[in-house]
Amino acid sequence: MTHEQLLALLNDMSPEEKAGQLTQIGLSLCAGGLSEPTGPMQEMQLTPSQVVLAGSLIGDGPSDPEETARVITEMTRLHPHHIPPVIMKDIIHGHRTIFPIPLAMGSTFDPGMNAQMAADEAEEASASGVQVTFAPMADVVRDPRWGRCMESAGESARLCGDMSAALVRGLHRNDDSALLSCAKHFAAYGLCQAGHEYAPVDVSRTELYNVYLPPFAAAIDAGVDMIMPSFIGIDRVPCVCNEWLLGAVLRDRLGFTGAVISDWADVSQLISHGIASDGEEATLYALRAGCDMDMMSNLYIRHAAPLAEKGMLSPETIDRSVLNILELKNRLGLLDDPLRGMSAQRQAAVCGRQDIREHAYEAAVRSCVLLKNEGSLPLRAGTRVYLAGDHADTGRLLGSWAADGDPAETMTLRQAFEERGVALSDLQHCDAVIYAVGEEQDTVGEDGSKAHISLTSAQMRELRSLACAGRPVIMVLFCGRPLVITDAVPYCDAVLNAWFPGTMGALAICDLLTGARDPSGHLSMTFPRAIGQIPIHHDRLSTCRPYAEGAIYCNRYRDEVNDPLYPFGYGLSYTRFAFDTATDGKSVTVTVRNTGDRAGETVVQLYGRACHAPFIRPDRQLIGYRRISLAPGAETSVTFTVTARDLAVYDSEGTLHECSGACLLGVGESGDVSLDIPFTL
Ligand code: BGC
């Protein structure tokens, strides 16, 4: 439809129809048919005629394209203007074929791979009846106690921005199977105090501009379709009704022109917050601030029209929001073709297709991070392995937000070892112990905050007793966040951090352990040495009294060193790389040589810091990176152009100040490289 046709449609809609377009209800609510109020409809105080008007349905169970098509067709037929609902669902790291969790995808340092994942999940999900996904999560995360770290690309605003933009482009890649995207949670949700889910956030404007908004800006530049305000508040005003955030920042500053959807029941939560006294006030505040769609509160549908009638909400405010939703549907072509490619046949043909599984395997290979290796890896041919630990015999390797992924269909580590012909033995006769251990997948993600993020005492007991057997212990760690493994590492000869690696994870891990593939993941988030160091990240702001050996009254702990256990960007390979750098005033050229005797991959990273500027700046920040692959003895060069913009700082008004003059750069394979390359910007 043309813009004029959309406006004509809008003008012809009744106030109730308009309120309907701004409402998202559960897909399952419509399962029993639309003519009689079902139990759930009554519970939510909705009449069948209101349900028919709903602008969107959220997929709240396994995807069934036939049932979804039936519901859409019926709703469209009954709707006075035959406007179909748009179907949304959380497709976060794969639909049926599950890729590594986003934090692990961050560890690939490979936005191209994230885009491929997005294109694959869009194919699977669109065939299955999904039209919009609530991704990317563009929240920068720095507190591993927070369960939702797993949904982010990590602690670097630069990496989060690149991964978010790539995800949006990947979702849009194929016209006939595109999913629309929704960047969330706007903004600074990752700052929940003490990593405590839904806890308050206290963020300065300066930190917002420098750290928390840039990944959203990157997603918007890449064409993200929707934005979801976060559950938390900025300046003590909940994001869902924060006029400054949704207006001056999102629309005026970042130039976002798409639709805004609340998070789950977040409009009604204005009442539990004590911000609104009832549903009518909650509707007024959120709609007026620019939250176009109400997810699962069912308040807009009841209160928007009466508010307009009483003159409390201007018709323009409502029309602007309705137009944003109609444009979203139009972008997908739903106003002409409400079912858009969903079918059981297509679902069966696409879901789990071989090439998609291969991409998921490749992503899993590149996302696992080798943290320690005293020489027992790769396993030598014929090594007899004793496999132990709570993750040895489970398909629960997917992580949370695994959409239609099924742990029961996911290969376990033991099955992968058998498939690859690794000799399994008992403890007494083995040559090496593989200890597969970590978090249970349901304890990460939303509502996954933890005050203790070490191995449990039972896991530590088991590790110690395995170590007593006198064989090298190789720990394979499964986690949705950095864990504090300082006590565990000394018992291990090698540690492979697998995060939650997804459907193909077990085979990928097996191939990494045997050396069929080279480990090449690099940490997207710092591993603290102690929980008291949190928040700890590579780009923390400088201090007036830096730590110096032997100094007192400096930036230190009395009972712990400052350094993390493993820094951001860190990751080992089975080969070694040597770096040489040359600068020419505009760029840094890094020559990397594989000095080992095996092929391998690494991530070349460039960090920098401006020597002088009127603002406190990070001690170092990531300004460039490139994943490379080299045969033994081979070399390649990577050139990074460096500009004053790379180290620029926003002030509290949001004005960007470029840092010109002297700066220091550092190149290497980890976030703790020394900044020893003088450079002038
Ligand atoms: C989460 C969102 C998610 C939404 C819909 C909320 O609880 O915070 O990230 O997209 O539910 O499932």
PDB file of N, CA and C in Angstrom, residues 28-98:
ATOM      1  N   SER A  28      -2.105 -17.837  21.901  1.00  0.00           N
ATOM      2  CA  SER A  28      -2.848 -18.983  22.428  1.00  0.00           C
ATOM      3  C   SER A  28      -4.258 -18.595  22.876  1.00  0.00           C
ATOM      4  N   LEU A  29      -4.443 -17.299  23.124  1.00  0.00           N
ATOM      5  CA  LEU A  29      -5.762 -16.819  23.539  1.00  0.00           C
ATOM      6  C   LEU A  29      -6.805 -17.094  22.465  1.00  0.00           C
ATOM      7  N   CYS A  30      -6.337 -17.119  21.222  1.00  0.00           N
ATOM      8  CA  CYS A  30      -7.259 -17.251  20.094  1.00  0.00           C
ATOM      9  C   CYS A  30      -7.417 -18.700  19.658  1.00  0.00           C
ATOM     10  N   ALA A  31      -6.750 -19.601  20.381  1.00  0.00           N
ATOM     11  CA  ALA A  31      -6.715 -20.988  19.929  1.00  0.00           C
ATOM     12  C   ALA A  31      -8.105 -21.615  19.851  1.00  0.00           C
ATOM     13  N   GLY A  32      -8.966 -21.286  20.790  1.00  0.00           N
ATOM     14  CA  GLY A  32     -10.267 -21.965  20.828  1.00  0.00           C
ATOM     15  C   GLY A  32     -11.301 -21.369  19.882  1.00  0.00           C
ATOM     16  N   GLY A  33     -10.944 -20.463  19.013  1.00  0.00           N
ATOM     17  CA  GLY A  33     -11.936 -19.823  18.134  1.00  0.00           C
ATOM     18  C   GLY A  33     -12.293 -18.470  18.706  1.00  0.00           C
ATOM     19  N   LEU A  34     -12.940 -17.633  17.882  1.00  0.00           N
ATOM     20  CA  LEU A  34     -13.116 -16.236  18.274  1.00  0.00           C
ATOM     21  C   LEU A  34     -14.564 -15.839  18.529  1.00  0.00           C
ATOM     22  N   SER A  35     -15.493 -16.782  18.439  1.00  0.00           N
ATOM     23  CA  SER A  35     -16.880 -16.347  18.562  1.00  0.00           C
ATOM     24  C   SER A  35     -17.353 -16.301  20.017  1.00  0.00           C
ATOM     25  N   GLU A  36     -16.825 -17.179  20.866  1.00  0.00           N
ATOM     26  CA  GLU A  36     -17.245 -17.218  22.273  1.00  0.00           C
ATOM     27  C   GLU A  36     -16.108 -16.727  23.162  1.00  0.00           C
ATOM     28  N   PRO A  37     -16.379 -15.963  24.226  1.00  0.00           N
ATOM     29  CA  PRO A  37     -15.277 -15.607  25.139  1.00  0.00           C
ATOM     30  C   PRO A  37     -14.775 -16.861  25.857  1.00  0.00           C
ATOM     31  N   THR A  38     -13.514 -17.188  25.674  1.00  0.00           N
ATOM     32  CA  THR A  38     -12.958 -18.370  26.334  1.00  0.00           C
ATOM     33  C   THR A  38     -12.531 -17.969  27.746  1.00  0.00           C
ATOM     34  N   GLY A  39     -12.169 -18.956  28.551  1.00  0.00           N
ATOM     35  CA  GLY A  39     -11.719 -18.679  29.925  1.00  0.00           C
ATOM     36  C   GLY A  39     -10.645 -17.607  29.977  1.00  0.00           C
ATOM     37  N   PRO A  40      -9.518 -17.824  29.221  1.00  0.00           N
ATOM     38  CA  PRO A  40      -8.442 -16.826  29.273  1.00  0.00           C
ATOM     39  C   PRO A  40      -8.909 -15.434  28.831  1.00  0.00           C
ATOM     40  N   MET A  41      -9.796 -15.381  27.829  1.00  0.00           N
ATOM     41  CA  MET A  41     -10.282 -14.061  27.384  1.00  0.00           C
ATOM     42  C   MET A  41     -11.020 -13.362  28.515  1.00  0.00           C
ATOM     43  N   GLN A  42     -11.839 -14.155  29.234  1.00  0.00           N
ATOM     44  CA  GLN A  42     -12.592 -13.555  30.336  1.00  0.00           C
ATOM     45  C   GLN A  42     -11.653 -13.070  31.426  1.00  0.00           C
ATOM     46  N   GLU A  43     -10.647 -13.937  31.695  1.00  0.00           N
ATOM     47  CA  GLU A  43      -9.673 -13.546  32.721  1.00  0.00           C
ATOM     48  C   GLU A  43      -9.010 -12.216  32.376  1.00  0.00           C
ATOM     49  N   MET A  44      -8.749 -12.011  31.095  1.00  0.00           N
ATOM     50  CA  MET A  44      -8.056 -10.786  30.684  1.00  0.00           C
ATOM     51  C   MET A  44      -9.045  -9.669  30.387  1.00  0.00           C
ATOM     52  N   GLN A  45     -10.301  -9.911  30.732  1.00  0.00           N
ATOM     53  CA  GLN A  45     -11.364  -8.927  30.527  1.00  0.00           C
ATOM     54  C   GLN A  45     -11.443  -8.466  29.076  1.00  0.00           C
ATOM     55  N   LEU A  46     -11.351  -9.433  28.159  1.00  0.00           N
ATOM     56  CA  LEU A  46     -11.463  -9.099  26.740  1.00  0.00           C
ATOM     57  C   LEU A  46     -12.696  -9.762  26.165  1.00  0.00           C
ATOM     58  N   THR A  47     -13.382  -9.060  25.275  1.00  0.00           N
ATOM     59  CA  THR A  47     -14.509  -9.669  24.577  1.00  0.00           C
ATOM     60  C   THR A  47     -13.993 -10.204  23.245  1.00  0.00           C
ATOM     61  N   PRO A  48     -14.698 -11.173  22.646  1.00  0.00           N
ATOM     62  CA  PRO A  48     -14.238 -11.666  21.339  1.00  0.00           C
ATOM     63  C   PRO A  48     -14.114 -10.534  20.323  1.00  0.00           C
ATOM     64  N   SER A  49     -14.988  -9.532  20.382  1.00  0.00           N
ATOM     65  CA  SER A  49     -14.870  -8.466  19.366  1.00  0.00           C
ATOM     66  C   SER A  49     -13.611  -7.632  19.600  1.00  0.00           C
ATOM     67  N   GLN A  50     -13.168  -7.536  20.840  1.00  0.00           N
ATOM     68  CA  GLN A  50     -11.891  -6.826  21.083  1.00  0.00           C
ATOM     69  C   GLN A  50     -10.721  -7.677  20.571  1.00  0.00           C
ATOM     70  N   VAL A  51     -10.817  -8.977  20.810  1.00  0.00           N
ATOM     71  CA  VAL A  51      -9.729  -9.866  20.372  1.00  0.00           C
ATOM     72  C   VAL A  51      -9.550  -9.771  18.855  1.00  0.00           C
ATOM     73  N   VAL A  52     -10.652  -9.705  18.138  1.00  0.00           N
ATOM     74  CA  VAL A  52     -10.595  -9.628  16.674  1.00  0.00           C
ATOM     75  C   VAL A  52      -9.850  -8.368  16.212  1.00  0.00           C
ATOM     76  N   LEU A  53      -9.941  -7.324  17.024  1.00  0.00           N
ATOM     77  CA  LEU A  53      -9.321  -6.055  16.626  1.00  0.00           C
ATOM     78  C   LEU A  53      -7.831  -5.983  16.967  1.00  0.00           C
ATOM     79  N   ALA A  54      -7.310  -6.991  17.693  1.00  0.00           N
ATOM     80  CA  ALA A  54      -5.917  -6.905  18.170  1.00  0.00           C
ATOM     81  C   ALA A  54      -4.939  -6.753  17.004  1.00  0.00           C
ATOM     82  N   GLY A  55      -4.032  -5.825  17.170  1.00  0.00           N
ATOM     83  CA  GLY A  55      -3.073  -5.540  16.100  1.00  0.00           C
ATOM     84  C   GLY A  55      -1.981  -6.579  15.992  1.00  0.00           C
ATOM     85  N   SER A  56      -1.723  -7.292  17.092  1.00  0.00           N
ATOM     86  CA  SER A  56      -0.614  -8.243  17.060  1.00  0.00           C
ATOM     87  C   SER A  56      -0.858  -9.385  18.034  1.00  0.00           C
ATOM     88  N   LEU A  57      -0.279 -10.535  17.695  1.00  0.00           N
ATOM     89  CA  LEU A  57      -0.329 -11.700  18.575  1.00  0.00           C
ATOM     90  C   LEU A  57       1.112 -12.099  18.891  1.00  0.00           C
ATOM     91  N   ILE A  58       1.335 -12.431  20.148  1.00  0.00           N
ATOM     92  CA  ILE A  58       2.679 -12.891  20.516  1.00  0.00           C
ATOM     93  C   ILE A  58       2.675 -14.410  20.617  1.00  0.00           C
ATOM     94  N   GLY A  59       3.603 -15.032  19.911  1.00  0.00           N
ATOM     95  CA  GLY A  59       3.715 -16.492  19.933  1.00  0.00           C
ATOM     96  C   GLY A  59       4.151 -16.921  21.321  1.00  0.00           C
ATOM     97  N   ASP A  60       3.292 -17.641  22.015  1.00  0.00           N
ATOM     98  CA  ASP A  60       3.591 -18.008  23.394  1.00  0.00           C
ATOM     99  C   ASP A  60       3.650 -19.512  23.585  1.00  0.00           C
ATOM    100  N   GLY A  61       3.897 -20.237  22.508  1.00  0.00           N
ATOM    101  CA  GLY A  61       4.062 -21.691  22.600  1.00  0.00           C
ATOM    102  C   GLY A  61       4.852 -22.129  21.379  1.00  0.00           C
ATOM    103  N   PRO A  62       4.997 -23.448  21.185  1.00  0.00           N
ATOM    104  CA  PRO A  62       5.710 -23.912  19.987  1.00  0.00           C
ATOM    105  C   PRO A  62       4.993 -23.421  18.720  1.00  0.00           C
ATOM    106  N   SER A  63       5.741 -23.079  17.696  1.00  0.00           N
ATOM    107  CA  SER A  63       5.134 -22.519  16.485  1.00  0.00           C
ATOM    108  C   SER A  63       4.391 -23.594  15.701  1.00  0.00           C
ATOM    109  N   ASP A  64       3.166 -23.250  15.321  1.00  0.00           N
ATOM    110  CA  ASP A  64       2.351 -24.152  14.508  1.00  0.00           C
ATOM    111  C   ASP A  64       1.778 -23.311  13.367  1.00  0.00           C
ATOM    112  N   PRO A  65       2.415 -23.362  12.188  1.00  0.00           N
ATOM    113  CA  PRO A  65       2.016 -22.442  11.113  1.00  0.00           C
ATOM    114  C   PRO A  65       0.565 -22.638  10.683  1.00  0.00           C
ATOM    115  N   GLU A  66       0.056 -23.871  10.767  1.00  0.00           N
ATOM    116  CA  GLU A  66      -1.329 -24.079  10.311  1.00  0.00           C
ATOM    117  C   GLU A  66      -2.311 -23.424  11.258  1.00  0.00           C
ATOM    118  N   GLU A  67      -2.071 -23.605  12.554  1.00  0.00           N
ATOM    119  CA  GLU A  67      -2.952 -23.002  13.553  1.00  0.00           C
ATOM    120  C   GLU A  67      -2.830 -21.468  13.493  1.00  0.00           C
ATOM    121  N   THR A  68      -1.593 -20.978  13.339  1.00  0.00           N
ATOM    122  CA  THR A  68      -1.384 -19.529  13.247  1.00  0.00           C
ATOM    123  C   THR A  68      -2.120 -18.987  12.022  1.00  0.00           C
ATOM    124  N   ALA A  69      -2.005 -19.682  10.897  1.00  0.00           N
ATOM    125  CA  ALA A  69      -2.672 -19.224   9.664  1.00  0.00           C
ATOM    126  C   ALA A  69      -4.182 -19.214   9.850  1.00  0.00           C
ATOM    127  N   ARG A  70      -4.678 -20.217  10.570  1.00  0.00           N
ATOM    128  CA  ARG A  70      -6.125 -20.282  10.790  1.00  0.00           C
ATOM    129  C   ARG A  70      -6.591 -19.072  11.606  1.00  0.00           C
ATOM    130  N   VAL A  71      -5.830 -18.762  12.660  1.00  0.00           N
ATOM    131  CA  VAL A  71      -6.194 -17.627  13.522  1.00  0.00           C
ATOM    132  C   VAL A  71      -6.117 -16.315  12.735  1.00  0.00           C
ATOM    133  N   ILE A  72      -5.033 -16.141  11.985  1.00  0.00           N
ATOM    134  CA  ILE A  72      -4.879 -14.890  11.212  1.00  0.00           C
ATOM    135  C   ILE A  72      -6.033 -14.752  10.222  1.00  0.00           C
ATOM    136  N   THR A  73      -6.332 -15.844   9.543  1.00  0.00           N
ATOM    137  CA  THR A  73      -7.372 -15.789   8.508  1.00  0.00           C
ATOM    138  C   THR A  73      -8.713 -15.421   9.136  1.00  0.00           C
ATOM    139  N   GLU A  74      -9.009 -16.027  10.266  1.00  0.00           N
ATOM    140  CA  GLU A  74     -10.298 -15.747  10.905  1.00  0.00           C
ATOM    141  C   GLU A  74     -10.359 -14.303  11.403  1.00  0.00           C
ATOM    142  N   MET A  75      -9.257 -13.868  12.043  1.00  0.00           N
ATOM    143  CA  MET A  75      -9.258 -12.487  12.551  1.00  0.00           C
ATOM    144  C   MET A  75      -9.369 -11.482  11.405  1.00  0.00           C
ATOM    145  N   THR A  76      -8.669 -11.749  10.320  1.00  0.00           N
ATOM    146  CA  THR A  76      -8.680 -10.814   9.182  1.00  0.00           C
ATOM    147  C   THR A  76     -10.075 -10.762   8.565  1.00  0.00           C
ATOM    148  N   ARG A  77     -10.711 -11.930   8.499  1.00  0.00           N
ATOM    149  CA  ARG A  77     -12.061 -11.984   7.919  1.00  0.00           C
ATOM    150  C   ARG A  77     -13.046 -11.188   8.776  1.00  0.00           C
ATOM    151  N   LEU A  78     -12.899 -11.326  10.098  1.00  0.00           N
ATOM    152  CA  LEU A  78     -13.865 -10.674  10.998  1.00  0.00           C
ATOM    153  C   LEU A  78     -13.559  -9.194  11.233  1.00  0.00           C
ATOM    154  N   HIS A  79     -12.330  -8.779  10.928  1.00  0.00           N
ATOM    155  CA  HIS A  79     -11.951  -7.387  11.193  1.00  0.00           C
ATOM    156  C   HIS A  79     -12.704  -6.449  10.236  1.00  0.00           C
ATOM    157  N   PRO A  80     -13.249  -5.329  10.750  1.00  0.00           N
ATOM    158  CA  PRO A  80     -14.038  -4.445   9.875  1.00  0.00           C
ATOM    159  C   PRO A  80     -13.260  -3.980   8.639  1.00  0.00           C
ATOM    160  N   HIS A  81     -11.946  -3.787   8.764  1.00  0.00           N
ATOM    161  CA  HIS A  81     -11.165  -3.374   7.589  1.00  0.00           C
ATOM    162  C   HIS A  81     -10.222  -4.474   7.106  1.00  0.00           C
ATOM    163  N   HIS A  82     -10.463  -5.663   7.594  1.00  0.00           N
ATOM    164  CA  HIS A  82      -9.669  -6.830   7.187  1.00  0.00           C
ATOM    165  C   HIS A  82      -8.163  -6.598   7.363  1.00  0.00           C
ATOM    166  N   ILE A  83      -7.842  -5.981   8.484  1.00  0.00           N
ATOM    167  CA  ILE A  83      -6.417  -5.780   8.795  1.00  0.00           C
ATOM    168  C   ILE A  83      -5.934  -6.984   9.606  1.00  0.00           C
ATOM    169  N   PRO A  84      -4.932  -7.696   9.116  1.00  0.00           N
ATOM    170  CA  PRO A  84      -4.475  -8.891   9.842  1.00  0.00           C
ATOM    171  C   PRO A  84      -3.618  -8.522  11.048  1.00  0.00           C
ATOM    172  N   PRO A  85      -3.572  -9.409  12.036  1.00  0.00           N
ATOM    173  CA  PRO A  85      -2.620  -9.196  13.142  1.00  0.00           C
ATOM    174  C   PRO A  85      -1.214  -9.557  12.666  1.00  0.00           C
ATOM    175  N   VAL A  86      -0.200  -8.950  13.272  1.00  0.00           N
ATOM    176  CA  VAL A  86       1.186  -9.326  12.959  1.00  0.00           C
ATOM    177  C   VAL A  86       1.682 -10.230  14.092  1.00  0.00           C
ATOM    178  N   ILE A  87       2.384 -11.305  13.717  1.00  0.00           N
ATOM    179  CA  ILE A  87       2.792 -12.319  14.701  1.00  0.00           C
ATOM    180  C   ILE A  87       4.231 -12.061  15.148  1.00  0.00           C
ATOM    181  N   MET A  88       4.414 -11.949  16.443  1.00  0.00           N
ATOM    182  CA  MET A  88       5.762 -11.687  16.967  1.00  0.00           C
ATOM    183  C   MET A  88       6.159 -12.802  17.945  1.00  0.00           C
ATOM    184  N   LYS A  89       7.445 -13.037  18.036  1.00  0.00           N
ATOM    185  CA  LYS A  89       7.926 -14.073  18.968  1.00  0.00           C
ATOM    186  C   LYS A  89       9.406 -13.825  19.247  1.00  0.00           C
ATOM    187  N   ASP A  90       9.884 -14.300  20.378  1.00  0.00           N
ATOM    188  CA  ASP A  90      11.306 -14.153  20.703  1.00  0.00           C
ATOM    189  C   ASP A  90      12.129 -15.199  19.949  1.00  0.00           C
ATOM    190  N   ILE A  91      12.739 -14.773  18.859  1.00  0.00           N
ATOM    191  CA  ILE A  91      13.676 -15.653  18.145  1.00  0.00           C
ATOM    192  C   ILE A  91      15.047 -15.025  18.407  1.00  0.00           C
ATOM    193  N   ILE A  92      15.760 -15.562  19.353  1.00  0.00           N
ATOM    194  CA  ILE A  92      16.930 -14.847  19.882  1.00  0.00           C
ATOM    195  C   ILE A  92      18.244 -15.417  19.358  1.00  0.00           C
ATOM    196  N   HIS A  93      18.340 -16.738  19.329  1.00  0.00           N
ATOM    197  CA  HIS A  93      19.566 -17.338  18.764  1.00  0.00           C
ATOM    198  C   HIS A  93      19.193 -18.621  18.032  1.00  0.00           C
ATOM    199  N   GLY A  94      18.289 -18.429  17.068  1.00  0.00           N
ATOM    200  CA  GLY A  94      17.817 -19.567  16.292  1.00  0.00           C
ATOM    201  C   GLY A  94      16.367 -19.853  16.603  1.00  0.00           C
ATOM    202  N   HIS A  95      15.705 -20.481  15.640  1.00  0.00           N
ATOM    203  CA  HIS A  95      14.292 -20.821  15.841  1.00  0.00           C
ATOM    204  C   HIS A  95      14.159 -22.292  16.198  1.00  0.00           C
ATOM    205  N   ARG A  96      14.413 -23.171  15.235  1.00  0.00           N
ATOM    206  CA  ARG A  96      14.387 -24.603  15.536  1.00  0.00           C
ATOM    207  C   ARG A  96      15.823 -25.106  15.695  1.00  0.00           C
ATOM    208  N   THR A  97      16.678 -24.651  14.770  1.00  0.00           N
ATOM    209  CA  THR A  97      18.104 -24.950  14.904  1.00  0.00           C
ATOM    210  C   THR A  97      18.678 -23.862  15.803  1.00  0.00           C
ATOM    211  N   ILE A  98      19.156 -24.253  16.955  1.00  0.00           N
ATOM    212  CA  ILE A  98      19.597 -23.240  17.910  1.00  0.00           C
ATOM    213  C   ILE A  98      21.107 -23.010  17.776  1.00  0.00           C
TER     214      ILE A  98
END
